[in-house]
mmCIF file of C-alpha atoms in Angstrom:
data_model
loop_
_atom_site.group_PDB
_atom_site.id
_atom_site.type_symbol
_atom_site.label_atom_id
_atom_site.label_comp_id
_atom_site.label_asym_id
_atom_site.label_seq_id
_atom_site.Cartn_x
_atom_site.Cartn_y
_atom_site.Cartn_z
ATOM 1 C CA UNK A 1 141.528 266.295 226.312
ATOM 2 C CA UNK A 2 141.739 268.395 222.983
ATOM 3 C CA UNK A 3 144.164 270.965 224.932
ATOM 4 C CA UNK A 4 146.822 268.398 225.783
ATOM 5 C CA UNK A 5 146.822 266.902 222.149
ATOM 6 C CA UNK A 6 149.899 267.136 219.998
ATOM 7 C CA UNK A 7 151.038 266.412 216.778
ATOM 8 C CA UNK A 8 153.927 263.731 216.010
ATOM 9 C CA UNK A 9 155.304 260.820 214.039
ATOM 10 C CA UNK A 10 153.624 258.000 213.461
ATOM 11 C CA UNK A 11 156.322 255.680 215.322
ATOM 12 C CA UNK A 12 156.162 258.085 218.285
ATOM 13 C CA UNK A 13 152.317 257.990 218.178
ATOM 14 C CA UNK A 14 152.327 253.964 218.129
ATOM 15 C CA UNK A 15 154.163 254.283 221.039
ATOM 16 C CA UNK A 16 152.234 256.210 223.086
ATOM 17 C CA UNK A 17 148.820 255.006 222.067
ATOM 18 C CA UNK A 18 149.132 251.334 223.862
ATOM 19 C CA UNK A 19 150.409 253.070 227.056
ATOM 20 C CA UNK A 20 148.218 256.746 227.882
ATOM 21 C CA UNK A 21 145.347 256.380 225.463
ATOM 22 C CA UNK A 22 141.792 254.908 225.998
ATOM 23 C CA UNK A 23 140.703 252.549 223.876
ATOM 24 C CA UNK A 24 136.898 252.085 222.945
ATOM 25 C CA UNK A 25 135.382 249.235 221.547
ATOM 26 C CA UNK A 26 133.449 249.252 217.830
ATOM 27 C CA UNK A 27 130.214 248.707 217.458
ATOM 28 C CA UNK A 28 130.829 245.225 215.964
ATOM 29 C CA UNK A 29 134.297 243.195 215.376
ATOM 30 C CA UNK A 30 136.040 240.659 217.407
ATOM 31 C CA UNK A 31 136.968 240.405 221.125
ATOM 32 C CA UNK A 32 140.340 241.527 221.779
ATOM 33 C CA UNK A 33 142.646 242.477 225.177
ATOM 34 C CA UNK A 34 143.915 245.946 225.195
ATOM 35 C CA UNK A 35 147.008 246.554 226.230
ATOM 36 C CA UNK A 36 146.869 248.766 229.142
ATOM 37 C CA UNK A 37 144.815 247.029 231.902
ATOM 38 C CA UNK A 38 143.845 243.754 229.224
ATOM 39 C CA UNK A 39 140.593 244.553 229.409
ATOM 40 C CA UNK A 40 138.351 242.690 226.630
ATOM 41 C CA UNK A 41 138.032 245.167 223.662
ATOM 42 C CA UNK A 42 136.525 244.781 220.661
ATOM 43 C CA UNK A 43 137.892 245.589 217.394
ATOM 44 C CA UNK A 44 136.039 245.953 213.791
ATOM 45 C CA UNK A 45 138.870 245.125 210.906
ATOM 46 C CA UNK A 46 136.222 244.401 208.690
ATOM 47 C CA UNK A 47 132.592 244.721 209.522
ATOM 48 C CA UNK A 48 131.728 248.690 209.170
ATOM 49 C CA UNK A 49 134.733 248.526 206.222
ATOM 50 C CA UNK A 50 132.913 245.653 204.214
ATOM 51 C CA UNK A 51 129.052 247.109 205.035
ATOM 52 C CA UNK A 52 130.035 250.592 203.460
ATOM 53 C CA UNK A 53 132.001 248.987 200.258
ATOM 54 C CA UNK A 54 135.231 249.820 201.344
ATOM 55 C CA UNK A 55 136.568 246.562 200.758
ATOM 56 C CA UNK A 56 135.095 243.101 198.935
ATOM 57 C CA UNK A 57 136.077 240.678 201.591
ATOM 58 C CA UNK A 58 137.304 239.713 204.512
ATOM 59 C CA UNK A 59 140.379 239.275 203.745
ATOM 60 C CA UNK A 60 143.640 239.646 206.336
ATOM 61 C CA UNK A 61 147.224 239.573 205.979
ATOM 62 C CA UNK A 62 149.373 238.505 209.582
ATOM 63 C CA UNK A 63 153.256 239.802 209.268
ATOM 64 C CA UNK A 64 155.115 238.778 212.067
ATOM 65 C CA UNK A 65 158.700 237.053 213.002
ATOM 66 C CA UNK A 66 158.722 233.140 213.975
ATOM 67 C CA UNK A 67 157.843 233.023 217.924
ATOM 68 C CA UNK A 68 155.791 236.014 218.316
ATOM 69 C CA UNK A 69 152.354 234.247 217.873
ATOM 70 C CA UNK A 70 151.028 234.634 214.478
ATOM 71 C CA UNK A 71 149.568 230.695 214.737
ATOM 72 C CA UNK A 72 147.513 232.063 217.942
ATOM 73 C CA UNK A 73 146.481 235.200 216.852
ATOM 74 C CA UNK A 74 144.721 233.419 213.638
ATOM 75 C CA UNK A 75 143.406 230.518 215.354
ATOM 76 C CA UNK A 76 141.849 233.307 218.190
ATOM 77 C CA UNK A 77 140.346 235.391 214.639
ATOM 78 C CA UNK A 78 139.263 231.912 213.076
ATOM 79 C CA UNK A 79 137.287 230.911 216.030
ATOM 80 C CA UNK A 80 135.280 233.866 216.626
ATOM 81 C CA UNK A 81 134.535 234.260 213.192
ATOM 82 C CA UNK A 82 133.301 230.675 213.111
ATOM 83 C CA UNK A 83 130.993 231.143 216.338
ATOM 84 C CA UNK A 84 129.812 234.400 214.906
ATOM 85 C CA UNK A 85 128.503 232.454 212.159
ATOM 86 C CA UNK A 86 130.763 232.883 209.311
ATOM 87 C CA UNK A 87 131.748 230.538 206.340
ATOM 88 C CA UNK A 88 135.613 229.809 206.409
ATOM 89 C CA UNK A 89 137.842 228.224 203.701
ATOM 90 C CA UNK A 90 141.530 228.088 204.574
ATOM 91 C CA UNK A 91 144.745 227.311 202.901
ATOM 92 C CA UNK A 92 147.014 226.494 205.579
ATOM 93 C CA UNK A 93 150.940 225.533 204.868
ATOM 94 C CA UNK A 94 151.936 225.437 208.677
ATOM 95 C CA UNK A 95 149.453 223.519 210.569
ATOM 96 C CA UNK A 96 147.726 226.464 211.928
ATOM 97 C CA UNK A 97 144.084 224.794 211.356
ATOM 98 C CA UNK A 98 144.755 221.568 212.452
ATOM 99 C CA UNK A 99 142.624 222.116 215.852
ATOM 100 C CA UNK A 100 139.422 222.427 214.268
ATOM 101 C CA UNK A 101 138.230 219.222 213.263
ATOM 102 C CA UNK A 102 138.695 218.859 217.578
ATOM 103 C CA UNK A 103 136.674 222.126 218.815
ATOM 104 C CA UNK A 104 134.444 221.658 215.809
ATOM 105 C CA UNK A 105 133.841 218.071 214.370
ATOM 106 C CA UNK A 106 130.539 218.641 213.435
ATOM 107 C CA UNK A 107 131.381 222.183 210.983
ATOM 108 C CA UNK A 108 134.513 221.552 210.217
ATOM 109 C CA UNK A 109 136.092 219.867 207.194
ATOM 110 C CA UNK A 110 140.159 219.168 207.429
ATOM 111 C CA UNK A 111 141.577 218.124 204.221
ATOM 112 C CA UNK A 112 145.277 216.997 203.931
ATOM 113 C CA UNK A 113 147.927 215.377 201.271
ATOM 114 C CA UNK A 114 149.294 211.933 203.403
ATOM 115 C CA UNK A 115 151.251 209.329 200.976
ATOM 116 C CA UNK A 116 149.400 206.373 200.000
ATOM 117 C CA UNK A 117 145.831 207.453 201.824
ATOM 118 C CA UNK A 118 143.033 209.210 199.715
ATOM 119 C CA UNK A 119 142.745 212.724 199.829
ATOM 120 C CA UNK A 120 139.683 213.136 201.427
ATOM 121 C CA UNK A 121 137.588 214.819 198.782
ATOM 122 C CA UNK A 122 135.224 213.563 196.203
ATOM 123 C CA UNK A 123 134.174 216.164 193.395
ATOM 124 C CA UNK A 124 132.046 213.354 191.725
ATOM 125 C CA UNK A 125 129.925 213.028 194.643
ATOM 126 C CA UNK A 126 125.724 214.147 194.571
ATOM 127 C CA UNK A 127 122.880 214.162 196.245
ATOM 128 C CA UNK A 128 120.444 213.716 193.697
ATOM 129 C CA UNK A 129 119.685 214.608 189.961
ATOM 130 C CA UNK A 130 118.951 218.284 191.030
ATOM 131 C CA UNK A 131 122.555 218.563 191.885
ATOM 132 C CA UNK A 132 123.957 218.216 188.524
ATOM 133 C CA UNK A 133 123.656 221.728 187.531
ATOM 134 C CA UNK A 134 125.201 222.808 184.461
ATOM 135 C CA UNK A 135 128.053 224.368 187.023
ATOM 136 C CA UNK A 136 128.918 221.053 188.446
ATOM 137 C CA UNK A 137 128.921 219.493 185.253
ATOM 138 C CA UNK A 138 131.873 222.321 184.244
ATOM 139 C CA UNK A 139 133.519 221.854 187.241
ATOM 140 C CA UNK A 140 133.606 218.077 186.912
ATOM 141 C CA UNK A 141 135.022 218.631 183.566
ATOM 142 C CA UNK A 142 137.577 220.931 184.394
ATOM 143 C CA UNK A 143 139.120 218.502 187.072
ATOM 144 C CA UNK A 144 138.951 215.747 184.496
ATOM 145 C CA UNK A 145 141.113 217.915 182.548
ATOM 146 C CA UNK A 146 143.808 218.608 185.068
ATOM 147 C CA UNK A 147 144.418 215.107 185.203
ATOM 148 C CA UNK A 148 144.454 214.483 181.700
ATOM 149 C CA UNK A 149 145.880 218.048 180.183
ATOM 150 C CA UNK A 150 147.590 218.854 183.042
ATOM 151 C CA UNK A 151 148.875 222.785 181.875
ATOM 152 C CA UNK A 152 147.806 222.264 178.465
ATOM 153 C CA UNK A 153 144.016 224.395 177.574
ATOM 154 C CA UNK A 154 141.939 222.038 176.311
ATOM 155 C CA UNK A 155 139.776 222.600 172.979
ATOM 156 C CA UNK A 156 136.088 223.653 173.050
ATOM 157 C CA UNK A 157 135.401 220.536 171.424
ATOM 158 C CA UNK A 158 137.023 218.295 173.624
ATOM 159 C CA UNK A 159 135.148 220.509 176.523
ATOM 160 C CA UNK A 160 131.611 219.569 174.715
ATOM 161 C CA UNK A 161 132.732 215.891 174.568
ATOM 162 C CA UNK A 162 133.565 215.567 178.347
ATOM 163 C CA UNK A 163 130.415 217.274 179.133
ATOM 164 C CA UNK A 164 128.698 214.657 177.088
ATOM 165 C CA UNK A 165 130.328 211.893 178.816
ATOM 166 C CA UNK A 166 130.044 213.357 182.279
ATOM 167 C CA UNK A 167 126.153 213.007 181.406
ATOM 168 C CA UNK A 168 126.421 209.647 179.862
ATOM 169 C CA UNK A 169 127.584 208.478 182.693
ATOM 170 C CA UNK A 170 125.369 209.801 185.628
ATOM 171 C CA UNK A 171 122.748 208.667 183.628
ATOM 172 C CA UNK A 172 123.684 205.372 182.955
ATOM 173 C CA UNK A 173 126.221 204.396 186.214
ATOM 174 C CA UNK A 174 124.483 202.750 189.475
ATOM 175 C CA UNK A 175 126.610 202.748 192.674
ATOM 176 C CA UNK A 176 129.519 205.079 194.106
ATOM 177 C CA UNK A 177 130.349 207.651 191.826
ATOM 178 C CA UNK A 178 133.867 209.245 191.777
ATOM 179 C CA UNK A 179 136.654 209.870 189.294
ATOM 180 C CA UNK A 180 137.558 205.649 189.253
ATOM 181 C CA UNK A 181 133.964 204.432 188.131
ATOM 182 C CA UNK A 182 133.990 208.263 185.377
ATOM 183 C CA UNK A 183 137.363 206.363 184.310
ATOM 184 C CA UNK A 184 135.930 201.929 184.043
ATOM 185 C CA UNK A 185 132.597 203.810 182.528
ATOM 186 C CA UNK A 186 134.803 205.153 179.848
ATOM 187 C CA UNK A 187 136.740 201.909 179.668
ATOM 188 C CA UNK A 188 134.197 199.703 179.883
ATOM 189 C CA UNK A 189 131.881 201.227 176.817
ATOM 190 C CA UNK A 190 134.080 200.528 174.194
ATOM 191 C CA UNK A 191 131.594 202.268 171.759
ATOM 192 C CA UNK A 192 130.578 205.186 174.097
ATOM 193 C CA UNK A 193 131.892 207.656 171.484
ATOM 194 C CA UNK A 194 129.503 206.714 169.075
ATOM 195 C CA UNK A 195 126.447 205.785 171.142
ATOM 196 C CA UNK A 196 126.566 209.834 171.911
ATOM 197 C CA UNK A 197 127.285 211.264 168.580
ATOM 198 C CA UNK A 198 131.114 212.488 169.156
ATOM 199 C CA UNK A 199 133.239 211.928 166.175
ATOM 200 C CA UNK A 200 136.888 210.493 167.481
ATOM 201 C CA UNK A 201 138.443 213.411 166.365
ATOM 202 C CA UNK A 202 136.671 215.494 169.095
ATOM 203 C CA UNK A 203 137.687 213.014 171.945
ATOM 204 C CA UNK A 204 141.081 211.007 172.196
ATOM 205 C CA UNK A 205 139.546 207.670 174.215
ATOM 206 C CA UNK A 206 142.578 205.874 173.926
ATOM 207 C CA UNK A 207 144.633 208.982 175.171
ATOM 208 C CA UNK A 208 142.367 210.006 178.304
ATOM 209 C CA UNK A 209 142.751 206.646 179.485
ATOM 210 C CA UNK A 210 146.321 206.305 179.310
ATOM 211 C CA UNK A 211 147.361 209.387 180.841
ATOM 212 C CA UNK A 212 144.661 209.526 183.777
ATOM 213 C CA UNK A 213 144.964 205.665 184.499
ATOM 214 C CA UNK A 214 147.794 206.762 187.428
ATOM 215 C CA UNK A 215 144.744 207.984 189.034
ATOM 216 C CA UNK A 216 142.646 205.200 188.712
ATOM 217 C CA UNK A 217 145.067 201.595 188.779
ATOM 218 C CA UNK A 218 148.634 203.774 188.978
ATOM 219 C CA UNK A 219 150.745 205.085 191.860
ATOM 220 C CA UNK A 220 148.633 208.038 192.042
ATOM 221 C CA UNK A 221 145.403 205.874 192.608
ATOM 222 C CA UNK A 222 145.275 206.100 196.673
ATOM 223 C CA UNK A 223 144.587 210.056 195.878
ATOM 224 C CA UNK A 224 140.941 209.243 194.537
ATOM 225 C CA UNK A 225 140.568 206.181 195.968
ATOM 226 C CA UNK A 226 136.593 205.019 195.405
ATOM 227 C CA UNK A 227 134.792 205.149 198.501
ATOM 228 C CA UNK A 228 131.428 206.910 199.965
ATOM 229 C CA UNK A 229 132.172 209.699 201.393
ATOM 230 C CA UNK A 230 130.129 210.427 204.609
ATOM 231 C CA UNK A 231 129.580 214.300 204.099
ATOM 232 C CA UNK A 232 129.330 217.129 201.865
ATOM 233 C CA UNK A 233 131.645 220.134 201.413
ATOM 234 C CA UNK A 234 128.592 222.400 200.956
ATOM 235 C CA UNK A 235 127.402 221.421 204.449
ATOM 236 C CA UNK A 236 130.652 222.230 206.393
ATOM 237 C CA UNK A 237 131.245 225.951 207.992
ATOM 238 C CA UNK A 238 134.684 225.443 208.047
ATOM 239 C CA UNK A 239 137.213 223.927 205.196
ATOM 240 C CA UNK A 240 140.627 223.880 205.768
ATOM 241 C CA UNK A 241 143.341 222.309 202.958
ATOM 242 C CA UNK A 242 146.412 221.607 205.032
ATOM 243 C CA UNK A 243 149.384 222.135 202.068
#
């Protein structure tokens, strides 16, 4: 009632909210237990927020000591979300994600670093010709230059020429594709350079397969290791990179 309200600190209010207060449910959030009789609850952090422009996304930050159930709490946000029908990707450095691929095979994509097995991911992977968009082909370029520039920023030129050669090689290569048969399509066309019209001094050949060959015959090869891979990243609800 209005007449017994008060004014007070916000450490004093905290306090007395989750003991003599009512709580109401929003119109739309996720299913929570209040505190006072646990009665199912359910709280909007983003809905109304991200529907009026408040915010961009739906985007959360959990603070919390070791213990006090930060793993839970997440996993009881993540699951909801995903039967409400949201699209999840999550970067997860303490295993918090690794019950998924259980409750949901089918949506759920688990990706995770393990020495000397592949990494579970193939960028080079398509459908069909529609899928090689002019995004793709950037995107397939840019991971060609991690492995080869590593920090360095490559030059436009040298951007043009993998472009060029990512083409080249859709067009022409027949089986699996992935970064290994990019790489022996390279190696194998000793005059590939010249049968698209790129000068040498726009692409290093003899560089790009020297310094990226620990990813296709080197210690590093198990990462991309050449295989079919049974599903698409697109296609999955959830995607979770275990760090």
């Amino acid at each position: 009632p209005e007449e017994e309200t008060f004014q007070s600190n916000l450490l004093q209010a905290a306090c007395y909210f989750t003991t003599v207060s009512n709580y109401k449910s929003d119109p739309t959030g996720l299913m929570f237990n209040e505190r006072k009789y646990n009665l199912p609850v359910r709280v909007d952090d983003w809905d109304i927020p991200y529907q009026t422009k408040q915010i961009d996304s739906r985007n959360t930050m959990i603070f919390a000591p070791t213990g006090a159930g930060k793993s839970f709490l997440l996993n009881h946000i993540l699951r909801q979300s995903v039967e409400t029908g949201y699209s999840i990707t999550l970067v997860d450095l303490g295993g918090t994600g690794e019950l998924f691929p259980y409750l949901y095979p089918e949506k759920t994509a688990y990706i995770k670093y393990q020495e000397g097995k592949p990494i579970g991911i193939n960028p080079f992977l398509v459908r069909s010709a529609e899928d090689l968009t002019a995004n793709k082909i950037q995107t397939l370029a840019e991971f060609n230059f991690i492995l080869w520039k590593k920090d360095k920023e490559p030059q436009d030129f040298e951007r043009v020429s993998m472009y060029k050669l990512l083409q080249h090689y859709y067009e022409n290569h027949n089986g699996i594709f992935s970064f290994k048969t990019f790489y022996n399509h390279i190696k194998g066309h000793k005059n590939i350079l010249s049968d698209i019209e790129i000068d040498s001094k726009f692409f290093d050949r003899d560089e790009f397969l020297h310094v990226t060959s620990e990813y296709a015959k080197g210690m590093f090869d198990f990462l991309l290791e050449d295989q079919e891979q049974s599903y698409y990243l697109s296609d999955k609800q959830v995607v979770i990179f275990d760090l």
